[in-house]
Short mmCIF file of C-alpha atoms in Angstrom, two decimals:
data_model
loop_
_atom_site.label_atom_id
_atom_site.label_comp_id
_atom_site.label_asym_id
_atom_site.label_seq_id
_atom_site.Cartn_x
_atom_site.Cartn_y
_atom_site.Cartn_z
CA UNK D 25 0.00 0.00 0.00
CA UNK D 26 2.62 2.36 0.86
CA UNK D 27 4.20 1.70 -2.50
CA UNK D 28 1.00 2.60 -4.40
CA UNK D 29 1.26 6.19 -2.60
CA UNK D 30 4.74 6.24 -3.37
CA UNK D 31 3.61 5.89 -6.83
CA UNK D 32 1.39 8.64 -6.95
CA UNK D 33 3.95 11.11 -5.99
CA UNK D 34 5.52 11.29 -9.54
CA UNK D 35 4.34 11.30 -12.98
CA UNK D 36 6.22 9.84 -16.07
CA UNK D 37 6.52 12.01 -19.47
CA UNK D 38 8.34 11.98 -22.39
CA UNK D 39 10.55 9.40 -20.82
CA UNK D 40 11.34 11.98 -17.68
CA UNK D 41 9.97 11.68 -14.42
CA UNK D 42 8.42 14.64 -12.72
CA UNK D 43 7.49 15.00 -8.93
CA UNK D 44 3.71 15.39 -8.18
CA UNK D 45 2.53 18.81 -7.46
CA UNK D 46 1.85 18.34 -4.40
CA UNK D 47 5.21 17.43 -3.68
CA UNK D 48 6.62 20.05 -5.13
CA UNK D 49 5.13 22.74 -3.19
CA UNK D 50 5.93 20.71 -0.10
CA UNK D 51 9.39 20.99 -0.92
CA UNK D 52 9.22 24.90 -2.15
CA UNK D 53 7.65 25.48 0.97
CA UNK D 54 10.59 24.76 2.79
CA UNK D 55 13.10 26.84 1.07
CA UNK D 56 14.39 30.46 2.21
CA UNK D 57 13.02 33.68 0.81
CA UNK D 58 15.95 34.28 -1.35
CA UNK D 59 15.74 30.95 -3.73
CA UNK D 60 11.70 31.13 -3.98
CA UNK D 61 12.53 34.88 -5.01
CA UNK D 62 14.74 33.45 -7.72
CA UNK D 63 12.10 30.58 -8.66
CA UNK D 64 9.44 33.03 -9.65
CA UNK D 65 10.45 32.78 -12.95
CA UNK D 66 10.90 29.24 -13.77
CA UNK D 67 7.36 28.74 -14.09
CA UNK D 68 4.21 31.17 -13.89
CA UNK D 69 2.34 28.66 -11.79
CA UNK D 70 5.08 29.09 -9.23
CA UNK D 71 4.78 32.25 -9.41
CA UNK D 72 0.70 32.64 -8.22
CA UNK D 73 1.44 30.08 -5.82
CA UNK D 74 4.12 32.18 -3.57
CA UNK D 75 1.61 34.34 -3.63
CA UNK D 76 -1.40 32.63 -2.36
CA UNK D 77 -2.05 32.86 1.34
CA UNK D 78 -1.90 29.27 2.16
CA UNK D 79 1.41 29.03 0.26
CA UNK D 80 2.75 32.26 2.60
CA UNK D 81 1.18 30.82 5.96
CA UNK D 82 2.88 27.71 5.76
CA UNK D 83 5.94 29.23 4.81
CA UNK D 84 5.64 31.24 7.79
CA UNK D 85 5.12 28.88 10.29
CA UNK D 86 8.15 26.18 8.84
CA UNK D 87 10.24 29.47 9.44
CA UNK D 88 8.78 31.05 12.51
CA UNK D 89 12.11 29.85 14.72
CA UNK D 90 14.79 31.22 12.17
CA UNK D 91 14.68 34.48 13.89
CA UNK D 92 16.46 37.63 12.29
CA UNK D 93 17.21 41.10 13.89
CA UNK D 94 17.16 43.81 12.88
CA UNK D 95 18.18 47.68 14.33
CA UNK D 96 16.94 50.49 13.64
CA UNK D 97 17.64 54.69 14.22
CA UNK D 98 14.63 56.47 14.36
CA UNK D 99 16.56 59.86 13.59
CA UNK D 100 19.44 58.90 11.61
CA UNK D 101 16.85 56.80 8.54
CA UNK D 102 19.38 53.72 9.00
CA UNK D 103 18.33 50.09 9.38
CA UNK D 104 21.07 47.04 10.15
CA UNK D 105 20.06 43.56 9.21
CA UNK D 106 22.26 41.65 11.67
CA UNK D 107 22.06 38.22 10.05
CA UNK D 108 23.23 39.68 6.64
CA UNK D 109 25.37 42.23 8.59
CA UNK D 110 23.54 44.89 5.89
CA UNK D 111 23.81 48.27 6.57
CA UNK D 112 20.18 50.21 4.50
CA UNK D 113 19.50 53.92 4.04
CA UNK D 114 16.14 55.09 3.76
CA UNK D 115 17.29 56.89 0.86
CA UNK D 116 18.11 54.02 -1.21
CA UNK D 117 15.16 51.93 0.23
CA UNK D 118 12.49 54.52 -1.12
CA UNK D 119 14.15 55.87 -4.24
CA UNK D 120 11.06 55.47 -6.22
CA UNK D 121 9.19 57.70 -3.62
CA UNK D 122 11.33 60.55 -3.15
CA UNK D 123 10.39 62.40 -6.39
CA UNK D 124 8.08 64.38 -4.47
CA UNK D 125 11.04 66.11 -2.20
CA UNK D 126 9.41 64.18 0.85
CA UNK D 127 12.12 62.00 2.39
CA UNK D 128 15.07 64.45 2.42
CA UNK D 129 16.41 64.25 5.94
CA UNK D 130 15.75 68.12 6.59
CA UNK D 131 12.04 67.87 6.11
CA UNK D 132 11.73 64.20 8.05
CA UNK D 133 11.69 64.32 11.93
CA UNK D 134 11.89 60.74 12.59
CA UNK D 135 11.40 57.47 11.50
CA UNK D 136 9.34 55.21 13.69
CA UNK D 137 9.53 51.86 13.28
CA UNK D 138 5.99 50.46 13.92
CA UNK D 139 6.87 46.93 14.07
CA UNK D 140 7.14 43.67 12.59
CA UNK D 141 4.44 41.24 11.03
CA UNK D 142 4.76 38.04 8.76
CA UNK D 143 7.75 39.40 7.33
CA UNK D 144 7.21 42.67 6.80
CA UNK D 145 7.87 45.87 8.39
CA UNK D 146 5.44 49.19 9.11
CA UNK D 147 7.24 52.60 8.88
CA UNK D 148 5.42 55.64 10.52
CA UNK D 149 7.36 58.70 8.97
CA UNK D 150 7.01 62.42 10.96
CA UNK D 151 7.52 65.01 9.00
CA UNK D 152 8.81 68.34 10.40
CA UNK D 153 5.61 70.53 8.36
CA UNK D 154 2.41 69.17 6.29
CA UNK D 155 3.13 67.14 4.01
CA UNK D 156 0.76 68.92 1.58
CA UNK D 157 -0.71 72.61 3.08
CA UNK D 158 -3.44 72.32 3.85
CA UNK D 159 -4.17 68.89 4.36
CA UNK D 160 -3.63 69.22 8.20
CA UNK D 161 -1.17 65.83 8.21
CA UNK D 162 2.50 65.32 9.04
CA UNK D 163 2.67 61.03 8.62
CA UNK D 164 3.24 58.60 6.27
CA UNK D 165 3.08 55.08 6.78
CA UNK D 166 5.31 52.98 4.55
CA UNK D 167 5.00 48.93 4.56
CA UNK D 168 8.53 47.16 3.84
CA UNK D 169 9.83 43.76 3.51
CA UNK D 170 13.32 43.29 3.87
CA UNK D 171 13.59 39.96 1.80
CA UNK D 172 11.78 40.44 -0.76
CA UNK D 173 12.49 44.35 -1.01
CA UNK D 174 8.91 45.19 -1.88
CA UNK D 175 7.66 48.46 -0.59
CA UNK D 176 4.24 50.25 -0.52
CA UNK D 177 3.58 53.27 0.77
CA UNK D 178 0.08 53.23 2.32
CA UNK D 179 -3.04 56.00 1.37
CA UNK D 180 -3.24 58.57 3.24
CA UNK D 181 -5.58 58.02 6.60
CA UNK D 182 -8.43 60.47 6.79
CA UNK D 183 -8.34 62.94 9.52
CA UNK D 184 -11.31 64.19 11.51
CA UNK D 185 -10.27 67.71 11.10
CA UNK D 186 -7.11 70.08 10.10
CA UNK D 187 -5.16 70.41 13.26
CA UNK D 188 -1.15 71.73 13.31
CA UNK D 189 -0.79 69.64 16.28
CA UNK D 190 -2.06 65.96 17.07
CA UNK D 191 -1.03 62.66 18.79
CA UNK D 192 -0.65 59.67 16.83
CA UNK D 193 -0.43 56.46 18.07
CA UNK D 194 -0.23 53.87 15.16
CA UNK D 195 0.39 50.14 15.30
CA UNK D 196 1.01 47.28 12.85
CA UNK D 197 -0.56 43.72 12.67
CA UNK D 198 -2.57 41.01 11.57
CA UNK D 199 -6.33 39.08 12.33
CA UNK D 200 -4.57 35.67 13.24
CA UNK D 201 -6.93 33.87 11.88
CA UNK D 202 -6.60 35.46 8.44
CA UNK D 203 -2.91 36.83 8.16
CA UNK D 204 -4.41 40.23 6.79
CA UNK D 205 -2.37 42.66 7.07
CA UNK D 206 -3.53 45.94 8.93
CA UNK D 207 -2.27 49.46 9.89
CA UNK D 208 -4.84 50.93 12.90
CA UNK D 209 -3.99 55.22 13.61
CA UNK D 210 -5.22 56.43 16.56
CA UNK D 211 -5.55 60.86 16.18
CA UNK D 212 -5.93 62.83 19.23
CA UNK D 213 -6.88 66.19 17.98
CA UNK D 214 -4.56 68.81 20.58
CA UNK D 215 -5.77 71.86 18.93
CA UNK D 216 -9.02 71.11 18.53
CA UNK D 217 -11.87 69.95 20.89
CA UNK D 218 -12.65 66.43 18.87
CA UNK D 219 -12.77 62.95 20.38
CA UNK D 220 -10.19 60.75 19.37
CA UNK D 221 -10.48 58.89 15.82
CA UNK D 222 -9.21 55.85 15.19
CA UNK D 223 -9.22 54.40 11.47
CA UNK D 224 -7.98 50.79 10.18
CA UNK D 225 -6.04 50.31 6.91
CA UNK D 226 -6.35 46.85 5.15
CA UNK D 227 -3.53 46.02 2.87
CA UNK D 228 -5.38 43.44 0.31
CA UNK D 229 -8.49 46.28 -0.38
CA UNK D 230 -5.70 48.76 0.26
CA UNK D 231 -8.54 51.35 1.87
CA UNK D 232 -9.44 52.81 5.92
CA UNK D 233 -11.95 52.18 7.66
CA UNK D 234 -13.14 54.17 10.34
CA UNK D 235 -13.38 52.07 13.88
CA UNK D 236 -16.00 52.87 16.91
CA UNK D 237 -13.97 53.75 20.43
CA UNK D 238 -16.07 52.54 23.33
CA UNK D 239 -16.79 55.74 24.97
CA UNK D 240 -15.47 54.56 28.65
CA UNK D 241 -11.89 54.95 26.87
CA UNK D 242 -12.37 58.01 25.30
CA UNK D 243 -11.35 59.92 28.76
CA UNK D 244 -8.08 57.67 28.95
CA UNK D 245 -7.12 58.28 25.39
CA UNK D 246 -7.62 62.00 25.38
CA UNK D 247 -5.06 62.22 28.17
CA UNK D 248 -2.36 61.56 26.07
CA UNK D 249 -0.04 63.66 24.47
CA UNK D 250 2.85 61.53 22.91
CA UNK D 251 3.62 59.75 20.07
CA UNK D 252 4.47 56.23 21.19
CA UNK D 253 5.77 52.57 19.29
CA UNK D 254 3.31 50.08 19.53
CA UNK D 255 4.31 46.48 20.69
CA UNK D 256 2.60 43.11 18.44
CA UNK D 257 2.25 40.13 20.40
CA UNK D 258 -0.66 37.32 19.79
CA UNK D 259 -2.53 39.29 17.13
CA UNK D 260 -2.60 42.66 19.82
CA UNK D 261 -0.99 45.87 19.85
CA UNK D 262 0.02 46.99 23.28
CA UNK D 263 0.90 50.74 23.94
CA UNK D 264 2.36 51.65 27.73
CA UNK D 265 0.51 54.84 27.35
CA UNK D 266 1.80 56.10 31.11
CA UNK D 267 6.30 55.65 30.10
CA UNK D 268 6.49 57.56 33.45
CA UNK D 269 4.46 60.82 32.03
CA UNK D 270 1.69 60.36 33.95
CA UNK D 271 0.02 58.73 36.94
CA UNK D 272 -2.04 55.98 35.46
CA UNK D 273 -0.50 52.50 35.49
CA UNK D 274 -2.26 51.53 32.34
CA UNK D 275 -1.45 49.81 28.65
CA UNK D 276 -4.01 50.60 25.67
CA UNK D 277 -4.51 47.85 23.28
CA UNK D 278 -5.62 46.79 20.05
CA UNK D 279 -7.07 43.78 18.98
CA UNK D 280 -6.75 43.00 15.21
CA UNK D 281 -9.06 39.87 16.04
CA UNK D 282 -12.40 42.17 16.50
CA UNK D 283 -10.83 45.67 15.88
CA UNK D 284 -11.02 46.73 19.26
CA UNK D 285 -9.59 48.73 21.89
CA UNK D 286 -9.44 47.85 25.80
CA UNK D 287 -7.35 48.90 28.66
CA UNK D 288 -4.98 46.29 30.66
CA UNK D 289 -2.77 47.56 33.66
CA UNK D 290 1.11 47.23 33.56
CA UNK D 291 2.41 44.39 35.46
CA UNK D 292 2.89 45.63 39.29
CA UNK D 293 6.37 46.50 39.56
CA UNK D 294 6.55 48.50 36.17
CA UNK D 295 7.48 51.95 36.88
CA UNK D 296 6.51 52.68 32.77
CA UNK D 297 9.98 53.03 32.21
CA UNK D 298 11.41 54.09 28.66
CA UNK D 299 13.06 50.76 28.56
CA UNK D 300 10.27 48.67 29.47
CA UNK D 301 8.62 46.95 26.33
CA UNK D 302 6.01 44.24 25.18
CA UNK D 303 6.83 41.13 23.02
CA UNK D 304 5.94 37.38 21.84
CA UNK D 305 8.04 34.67 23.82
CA UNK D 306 7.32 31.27 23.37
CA UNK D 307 3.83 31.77 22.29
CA UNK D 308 2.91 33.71 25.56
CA UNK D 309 3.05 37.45 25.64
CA UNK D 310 5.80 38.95 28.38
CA UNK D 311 6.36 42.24 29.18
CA UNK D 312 9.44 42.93 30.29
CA UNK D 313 9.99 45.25 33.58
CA UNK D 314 13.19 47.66 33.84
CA UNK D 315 14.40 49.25 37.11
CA UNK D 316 17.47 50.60 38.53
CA UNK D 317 18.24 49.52 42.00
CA UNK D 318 21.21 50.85 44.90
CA UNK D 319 24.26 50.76 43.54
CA UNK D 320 22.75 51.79 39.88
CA UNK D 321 22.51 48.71 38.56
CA UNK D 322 19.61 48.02 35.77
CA UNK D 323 17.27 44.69 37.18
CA UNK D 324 14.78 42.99 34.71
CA UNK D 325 11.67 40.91 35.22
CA UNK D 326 9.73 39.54 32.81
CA UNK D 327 5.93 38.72 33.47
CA UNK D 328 3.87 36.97 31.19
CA UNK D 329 0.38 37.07 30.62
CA UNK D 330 -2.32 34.72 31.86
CA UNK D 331 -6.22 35.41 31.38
CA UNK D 332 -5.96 39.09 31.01
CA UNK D 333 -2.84 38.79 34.41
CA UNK D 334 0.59 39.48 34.64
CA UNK D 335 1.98 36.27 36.43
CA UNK D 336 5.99 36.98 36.63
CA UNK D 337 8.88 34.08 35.35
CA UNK D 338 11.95 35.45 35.62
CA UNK D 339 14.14 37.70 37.91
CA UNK D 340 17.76 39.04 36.59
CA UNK D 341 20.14 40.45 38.84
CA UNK D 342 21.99 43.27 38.31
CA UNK D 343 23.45 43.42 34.81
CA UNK D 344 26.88 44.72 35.50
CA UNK D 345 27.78 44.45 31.43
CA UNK D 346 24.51 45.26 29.97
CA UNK D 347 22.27 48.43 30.27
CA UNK D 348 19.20 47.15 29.89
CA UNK D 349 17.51 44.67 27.65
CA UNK D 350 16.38 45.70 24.10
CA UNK D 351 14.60 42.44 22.76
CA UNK D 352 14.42 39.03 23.51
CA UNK D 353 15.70 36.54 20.95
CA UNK D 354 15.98 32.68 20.27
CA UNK D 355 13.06 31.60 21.95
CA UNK D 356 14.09 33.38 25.35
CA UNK D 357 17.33 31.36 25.20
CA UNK D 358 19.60 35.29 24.38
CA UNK D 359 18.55 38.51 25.53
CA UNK D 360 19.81 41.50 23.33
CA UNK D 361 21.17 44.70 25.43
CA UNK D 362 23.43 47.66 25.23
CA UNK D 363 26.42 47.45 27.12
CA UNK D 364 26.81 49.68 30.23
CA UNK D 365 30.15 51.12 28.51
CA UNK D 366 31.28 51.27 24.70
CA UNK D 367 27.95 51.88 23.33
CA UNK D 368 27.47 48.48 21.83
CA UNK D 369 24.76 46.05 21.68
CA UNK D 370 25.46 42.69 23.08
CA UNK D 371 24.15 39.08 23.54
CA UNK D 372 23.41 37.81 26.70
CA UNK D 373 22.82 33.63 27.11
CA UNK D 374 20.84 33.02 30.25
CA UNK D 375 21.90 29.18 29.91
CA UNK D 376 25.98 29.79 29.64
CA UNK D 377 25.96 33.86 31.36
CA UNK D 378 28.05 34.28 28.02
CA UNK D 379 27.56 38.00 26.92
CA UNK D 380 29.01 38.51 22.92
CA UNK D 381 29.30 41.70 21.12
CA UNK D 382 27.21 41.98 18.11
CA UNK D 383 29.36 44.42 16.25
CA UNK D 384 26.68 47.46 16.40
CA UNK D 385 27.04 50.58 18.14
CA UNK D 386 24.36 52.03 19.48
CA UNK D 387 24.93 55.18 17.83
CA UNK D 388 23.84 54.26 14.72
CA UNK D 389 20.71 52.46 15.95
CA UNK D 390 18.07 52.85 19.13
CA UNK D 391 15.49 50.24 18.33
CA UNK D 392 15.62 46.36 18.20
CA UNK D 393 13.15 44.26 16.73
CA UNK D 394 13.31 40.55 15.14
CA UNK D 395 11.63 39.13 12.38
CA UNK D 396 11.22 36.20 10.45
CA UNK D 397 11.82 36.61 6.49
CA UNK D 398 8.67 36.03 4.69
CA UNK D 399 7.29 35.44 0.89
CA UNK D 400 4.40 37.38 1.99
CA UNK D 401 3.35 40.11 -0.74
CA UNK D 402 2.85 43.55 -0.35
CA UNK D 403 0.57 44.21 -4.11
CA UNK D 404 -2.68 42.50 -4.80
#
């Protein structure tokens, strides 16, 4: 019997042999970014299939271990790839785009890197006037994947109203159950007495759509008056709104799920600190906790969540090489941080207390975020 399936893996013609489809795409499936960018040619069928989102998710989730880093400088425009030791300048990513004068460094106030999603990057750029007078807007968001080098710049988000000053919290993910990729901008109008609007941009109908805010948050959300990086983890976006500005001890999130906002409270040590941040370990979201004890010495917890509670896993002691933890990679196995002196990032091992220098200083880059490489496509 088991010959007989055997069988029906290949065909014969023309005196060649030639593997079943089937079998073919379970073996394309398995092969990096680079060589299926390469195969796209070799036959058109290929071609749809890398593009079809069963195709993508499975390529996804045979790669979803092979973790990549990559740094970024939210003033300087640079990006380092760390497993291709590639240094990128947002000059020569978005050639195609800067035609319009837009992305010359003296009219761009910073890049923020949203985040990181099946492969592919979201961009929120802050521009130092309106982009066009008039239109009352000073962001662009720009979707990128690094493998496959495809950019799109997203529409233009509508806004509720002109206004020469606004918060913007924006955030970048995906419904789980579909892979869709979304953009979600929350506006806080500070010039003008409007609620806060929130709109949600779909990349495969490439339009907004305008999302209800349960009124009980409205009050929370108008207190802002930052722009903040949004953290994915589990098909959420988690802001920590407070970062030691303000009295609440409170995290706004986003659920790409049902396209809805709710409130959760920081785990009970977190002071909000700048260095604190969000991420996916292990399937479980952890946040993880910075503080600075006696002698000066930075201390880390991470808590992860259980049934809308922060239950905490692990307590560092002082890191006497590291300055804090930036991201946490391989599983949880290494923890990435910037070394107390010399101003580069390092590797920390929590099995062999090994700490390795990863070659990047932290003057060219301030924000650490891993990815996997993906097929996924950014035009429809």
């Amino acid at each position: 019997m088991e010959e007989v399936k055997a069988r029906r893996k290949v065909k014969r013609m023309g005196g060649r042999t030639e593997l079943a489809e089937d079998l073919v795409e379970n073996i394309l499936v398995r092969l990096p970014v680079k060589s299926l960018m390469r195969f796209k040619c070799v036959d058109r069928s290929w071609n749809v299939l890398f593009k079809t989102p069963t195709f993508v998710n499975n390529h996804l989730q045979i790669h979803r271990n092979q973790d990549n880093i990559m740094f970024s400088h939210r003033y300087f425009f640079r990006w380092v790839d760390l497993n291709k030791f590639l240094m990128l300048d947002s000059r020569d990513m978005f050639p195609e785009f800067n035609s319009e004068g837009l992305y010359d460094d003296d009219k761009i106030h910073l890049y923020n890197t949203q985040g990181h999603c099946n492969g592919v990057f979201c961009i929120c750029v802050l521009f130092k006037h309106e982009i066009f007078p008039g239109e009352g807007r000073y962001h662009k968001s720009i979707l990128w994947n690094p493998a496959t080098r495809e950019v799109k710049v997203v529409p233009p988000p509508p806004m509720p109203s002109r206004s020469h000053h606004y918060t913007l919290l924006s955030g970048f993910g995906a419904d789980p159950n579909s892979n869709d990729l979304n953009v979600v901008n929350l506006i806080i109008d500070n010039e003008n007495n409007h609620p806060p609007h929130a709109v949600l941009y779909n990349l495969i109908t490439n339009s907004w759509t305008l999302i209800t805010i349960d009124p009980v948050l409205v009050d929370t959300i108008s207190n802002l008056s930052l722009n903040y990086r949004g953290f994915l983890a589990k098909g959420i976006c988690y802001w920590i709104i407070s970062h030691g500005c303000f009295d609440d001890e409170n995290i706004l999130c986003f659920d790409f799920r049902n396209n809805q906002f709710h409130i959760l409270q920081r785990p009970p040590t977190s002071k909000g600190n700048q260095s604190d941040f969000i991420t996916e370990v292990n399937d479980s979201t952890a946040y993880v906790v910075h503080y600075y004890g006696k002698e000066n010495y930075c201390k880390v917890e991470i808590w992860i969540l259980e049934q809308d509670r922060w239950t905490k896993k692990h307590t560092f002691p002082p890191f006497e090489a590291l300055d804090g933890l930036y991201n946490i990679w391989k599983g949880g196995a290494e923890f990435i941080g910037l070394a107390a002196a010399g101003g580069q990032f390092h590797s920390f091992n929590s099995d062999s207390q090994l700490v390795r220098s990863l070659g990047v200083s932290s003057l060219m880059t301030d924000v650490v975020l891993k990815y996997v490489e993906s097929i996924t496509s950014l035009s429809f």
